[in-house]
Tab-separated table of C-alpha atoms and ligand atoms in Angstrom:
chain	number	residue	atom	x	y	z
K	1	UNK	CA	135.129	-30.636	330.460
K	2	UNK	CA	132.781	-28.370	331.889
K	3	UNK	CA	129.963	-30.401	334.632
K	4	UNK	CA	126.797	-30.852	333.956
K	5	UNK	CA	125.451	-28.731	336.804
K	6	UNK	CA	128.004	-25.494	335.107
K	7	UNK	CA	126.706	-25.950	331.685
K	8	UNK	CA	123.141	-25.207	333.605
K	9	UNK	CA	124.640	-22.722	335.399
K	10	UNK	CA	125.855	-20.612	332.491
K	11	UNK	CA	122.543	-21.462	330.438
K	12	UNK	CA	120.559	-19.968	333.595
K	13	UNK	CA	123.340	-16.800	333.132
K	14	UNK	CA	122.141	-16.149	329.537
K	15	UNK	CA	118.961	-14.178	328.989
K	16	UNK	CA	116.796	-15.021	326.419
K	17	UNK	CA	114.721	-12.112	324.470
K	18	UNK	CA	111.857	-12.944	321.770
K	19	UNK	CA	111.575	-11.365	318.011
K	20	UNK	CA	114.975	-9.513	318.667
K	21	UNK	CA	116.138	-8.029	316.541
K	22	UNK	CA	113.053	-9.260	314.229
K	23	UNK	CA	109.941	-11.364	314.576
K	24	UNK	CA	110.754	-14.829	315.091
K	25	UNK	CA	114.368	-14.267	316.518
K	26	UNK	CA	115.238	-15.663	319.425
K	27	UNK	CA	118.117	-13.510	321.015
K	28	UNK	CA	120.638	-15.105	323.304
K	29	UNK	CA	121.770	-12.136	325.540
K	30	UNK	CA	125.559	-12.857	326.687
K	31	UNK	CA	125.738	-9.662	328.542
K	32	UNK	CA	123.836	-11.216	331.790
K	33	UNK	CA	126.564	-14.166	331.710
K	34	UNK	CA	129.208	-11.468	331.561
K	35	UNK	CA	128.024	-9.078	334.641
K	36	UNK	CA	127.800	-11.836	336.229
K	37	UNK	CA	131.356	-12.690	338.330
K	38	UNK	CA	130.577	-16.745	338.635
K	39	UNK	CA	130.073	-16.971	335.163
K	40	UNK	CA	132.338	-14.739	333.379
K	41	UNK	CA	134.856	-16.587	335.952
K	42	UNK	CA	133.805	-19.997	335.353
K	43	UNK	CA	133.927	-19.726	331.402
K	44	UNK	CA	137.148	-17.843	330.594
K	45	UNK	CA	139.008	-20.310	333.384
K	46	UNK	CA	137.370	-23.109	331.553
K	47	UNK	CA	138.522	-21.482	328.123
K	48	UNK	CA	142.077	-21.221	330.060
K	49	UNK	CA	142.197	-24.808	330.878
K	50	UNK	CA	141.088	-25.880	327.920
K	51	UNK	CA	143.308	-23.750	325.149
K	52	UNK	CA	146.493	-23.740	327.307
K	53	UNK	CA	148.197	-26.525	326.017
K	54	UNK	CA	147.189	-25.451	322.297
K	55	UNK	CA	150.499	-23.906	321.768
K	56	UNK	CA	148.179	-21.013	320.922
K	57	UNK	CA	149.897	-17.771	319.237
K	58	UNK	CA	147.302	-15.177	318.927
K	59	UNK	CA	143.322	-15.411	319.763
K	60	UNK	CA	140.834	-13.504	316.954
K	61	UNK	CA	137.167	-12.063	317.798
K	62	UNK	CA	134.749	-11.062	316.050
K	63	UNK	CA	133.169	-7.929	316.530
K	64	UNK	CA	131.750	-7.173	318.871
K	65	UNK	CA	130.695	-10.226	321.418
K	66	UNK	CA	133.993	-11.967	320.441
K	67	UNK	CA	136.363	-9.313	321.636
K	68	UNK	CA	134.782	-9.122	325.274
K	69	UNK	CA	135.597	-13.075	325.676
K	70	UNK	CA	138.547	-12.965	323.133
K	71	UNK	CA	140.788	-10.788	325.301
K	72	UNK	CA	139.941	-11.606	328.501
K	73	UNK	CA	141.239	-15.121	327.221
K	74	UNK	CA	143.977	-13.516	325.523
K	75	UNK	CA	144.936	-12.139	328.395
K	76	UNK	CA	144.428	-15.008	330.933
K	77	UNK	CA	147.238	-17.213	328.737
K	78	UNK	CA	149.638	-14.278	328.228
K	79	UNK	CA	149.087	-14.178	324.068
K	80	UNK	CA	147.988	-11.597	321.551
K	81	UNK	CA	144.317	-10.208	320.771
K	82	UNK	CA	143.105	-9.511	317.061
K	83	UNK	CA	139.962	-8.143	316.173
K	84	UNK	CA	137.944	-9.005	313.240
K	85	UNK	CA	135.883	-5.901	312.336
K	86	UNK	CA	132.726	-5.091	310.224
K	87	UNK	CA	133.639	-3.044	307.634
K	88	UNK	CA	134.967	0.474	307.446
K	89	UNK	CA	136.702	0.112	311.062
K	90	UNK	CA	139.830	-0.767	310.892
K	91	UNK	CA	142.562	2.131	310.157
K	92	UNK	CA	145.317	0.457	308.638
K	93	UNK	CA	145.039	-1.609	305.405
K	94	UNK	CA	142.834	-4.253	305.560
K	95	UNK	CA	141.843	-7.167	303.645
K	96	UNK	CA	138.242	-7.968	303.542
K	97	UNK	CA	135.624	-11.039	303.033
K	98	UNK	CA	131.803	-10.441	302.085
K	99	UNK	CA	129.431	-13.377	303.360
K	100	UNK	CA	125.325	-13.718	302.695
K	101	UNK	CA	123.102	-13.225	305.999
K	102	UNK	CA	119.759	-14.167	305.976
K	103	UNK	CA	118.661	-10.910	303.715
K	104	UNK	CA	121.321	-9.465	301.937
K	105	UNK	CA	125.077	-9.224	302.748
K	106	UNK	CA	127.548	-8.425	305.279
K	107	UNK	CA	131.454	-7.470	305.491
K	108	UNK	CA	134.599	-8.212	308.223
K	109	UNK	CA	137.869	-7.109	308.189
K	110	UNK	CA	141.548	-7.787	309.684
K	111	UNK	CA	144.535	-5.492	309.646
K	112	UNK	CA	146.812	-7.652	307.058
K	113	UNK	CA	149.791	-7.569	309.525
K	114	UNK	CA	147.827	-8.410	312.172
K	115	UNK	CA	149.604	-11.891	312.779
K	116	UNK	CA	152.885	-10.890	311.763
K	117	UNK	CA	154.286	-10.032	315.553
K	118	UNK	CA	155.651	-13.166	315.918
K	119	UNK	CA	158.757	-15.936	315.396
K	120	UNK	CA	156.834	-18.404	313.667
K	121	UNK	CA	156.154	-18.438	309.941
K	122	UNK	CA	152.995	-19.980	310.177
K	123	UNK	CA	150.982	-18.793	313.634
K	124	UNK	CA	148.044	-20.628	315.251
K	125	UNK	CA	144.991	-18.874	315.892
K	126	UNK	CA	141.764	-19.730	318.266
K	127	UNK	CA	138.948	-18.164	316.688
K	128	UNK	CA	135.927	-17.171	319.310
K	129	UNK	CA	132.813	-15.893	318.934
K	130	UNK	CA	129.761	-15.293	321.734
K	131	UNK	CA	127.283	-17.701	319.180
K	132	UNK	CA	127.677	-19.533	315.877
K	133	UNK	CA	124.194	-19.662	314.026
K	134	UNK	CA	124.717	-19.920	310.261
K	135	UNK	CA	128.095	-19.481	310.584
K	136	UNK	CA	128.421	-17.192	307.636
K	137	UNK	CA	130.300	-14.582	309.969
K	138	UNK	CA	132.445	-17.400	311.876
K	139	UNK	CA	133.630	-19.090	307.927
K	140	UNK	CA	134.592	-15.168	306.726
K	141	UNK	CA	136.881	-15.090	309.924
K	142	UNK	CA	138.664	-18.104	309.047
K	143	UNK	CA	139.237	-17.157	305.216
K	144	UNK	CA	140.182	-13.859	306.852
K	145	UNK	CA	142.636	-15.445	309.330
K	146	UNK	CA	144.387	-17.989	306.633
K	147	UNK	CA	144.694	-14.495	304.109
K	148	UNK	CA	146.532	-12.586	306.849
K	149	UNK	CA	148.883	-15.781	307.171
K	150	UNK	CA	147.767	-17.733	309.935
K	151	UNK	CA	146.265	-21.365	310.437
K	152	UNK	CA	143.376	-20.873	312.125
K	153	UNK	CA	143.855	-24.338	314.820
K	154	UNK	CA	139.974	-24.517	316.292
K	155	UNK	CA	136.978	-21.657	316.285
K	156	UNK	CA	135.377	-21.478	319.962
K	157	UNK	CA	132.099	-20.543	321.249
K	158	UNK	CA	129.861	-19.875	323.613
K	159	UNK	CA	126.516	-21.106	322.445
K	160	UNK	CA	125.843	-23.265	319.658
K	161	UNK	CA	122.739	-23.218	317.591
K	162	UNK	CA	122.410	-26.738	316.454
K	163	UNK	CA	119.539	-26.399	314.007
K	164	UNK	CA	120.780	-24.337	312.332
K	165	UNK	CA	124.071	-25.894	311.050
K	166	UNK	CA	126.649	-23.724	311.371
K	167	UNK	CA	128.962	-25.611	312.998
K	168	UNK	CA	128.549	-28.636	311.187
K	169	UNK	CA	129.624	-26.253	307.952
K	170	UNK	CA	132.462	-24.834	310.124
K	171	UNK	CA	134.125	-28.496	310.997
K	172	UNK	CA	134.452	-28.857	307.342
K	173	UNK	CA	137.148	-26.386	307.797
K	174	UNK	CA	138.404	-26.398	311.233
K	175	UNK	CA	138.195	-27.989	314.949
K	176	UNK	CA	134.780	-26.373	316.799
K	177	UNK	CA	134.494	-26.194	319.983
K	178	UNK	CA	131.054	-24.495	321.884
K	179	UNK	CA	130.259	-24.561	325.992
K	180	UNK	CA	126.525	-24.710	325.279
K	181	UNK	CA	125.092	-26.272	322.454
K	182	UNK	CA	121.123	-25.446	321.727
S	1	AMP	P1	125.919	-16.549	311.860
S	1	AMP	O1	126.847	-15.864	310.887
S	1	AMP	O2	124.572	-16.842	311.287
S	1	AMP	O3	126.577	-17.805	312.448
S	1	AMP	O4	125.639	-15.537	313.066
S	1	AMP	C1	126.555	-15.386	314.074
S	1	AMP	C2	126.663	-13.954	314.556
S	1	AMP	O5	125.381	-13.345	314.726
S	1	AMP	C3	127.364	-13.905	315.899
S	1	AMP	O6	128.266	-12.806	315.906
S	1	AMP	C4	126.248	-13.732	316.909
S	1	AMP	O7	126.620	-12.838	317.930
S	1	AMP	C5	125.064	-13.186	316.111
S	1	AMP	N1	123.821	-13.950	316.341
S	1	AMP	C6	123.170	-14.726	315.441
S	1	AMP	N2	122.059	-15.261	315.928
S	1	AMP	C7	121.989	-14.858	317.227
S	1	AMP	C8	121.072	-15.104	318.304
S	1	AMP	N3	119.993	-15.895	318.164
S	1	AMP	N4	121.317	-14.536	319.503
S	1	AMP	C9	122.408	-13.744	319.677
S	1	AMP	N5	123.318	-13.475	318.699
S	1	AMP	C10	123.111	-14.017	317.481
């Protein structure tokens, strides 16, 4: 469990930017907890601590905030990286899942072997994100991860947005787990 006193810590780290990218947005700006050593530290070892014991066979991020905490996780407990892509990315054959944003619609993609360099029939997958808001994007990933083959075991990230419900959607389908929940 992260301390009360680090949860402030890596709140403090985030910047905060008004009506970005539109009027009425408030943008939560990951890439001042990332420069910074303390925090980048602090929040993959916590990720470490926390996910090694999760018999864990591959991690998947979303594009782009999710690959920058996604492999340095990956990395820290010696497992596989997978990136979920917006559409038109991805060179090999893909398989795809539309999902409604706010105005209009969007599209991810994973590589359909992208889970297949493993022993076990069935792999488990950690899903991470920087933010889940809606989480539109974060449910495509997980129909995208169970098409490719996998069981996605528990989505991860950064900075919840309570309000707005997205992880209460996302429980319906798997474990959630966020640092900082707003
Ligand atoms: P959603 O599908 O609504 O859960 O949106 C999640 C995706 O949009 C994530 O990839 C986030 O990086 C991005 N996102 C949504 N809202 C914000 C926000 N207020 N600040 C930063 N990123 C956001």
């Amino acid at each position: 469990m992260l301390k009360l006193e680090e949860k402030e810590f890596l709140l403090n780290s985030i910047r905060v930017i008004y009506d970005y990218p539109q009027p009425g947005i408030i943008f939560r700006d990951i890439t001042t907890l990332i420069n910074n050593k303390q925090a980048f530290s602090l929040t993959i070892n916590h990720l470490k601590e926390r996910y090694i014991g999760y018999n864990l066979d591959f991690i998947a991020g979303i594009e782009s905030r999710g690959f920058i905490f996604g492999t340095a996780l990956a990395y820290a407990l010696n497992i596989g990286f997978v990136p979920i892509r917006k559409k038109g990315k991805l060179p090999y054959t893909t398989i795809s899942e539309k999902y409604a944003l706010e105005y209009g619609f969007s599209e991810i993609e994973i590589h359909i072997d992208a889970f297949k360099d493993t022993q076990k029939e069935i792999p488990n997958v950690l899903l991470i994100d920087d933010l889940i808001a809606t989480g539109g994007t974060a449910l495509a990933a997980a129909n995208l991860i169970k098409q490719a083959g996998a069981q996605c075991v528990e989505s991860c990230f950064i900075i919840n947005l309570k309000d707005l419900q997205g992880a209460k959607a996302m429980r319906e389908r798997t474990q959630v787990y966020s640092l900082l929940d707003l």
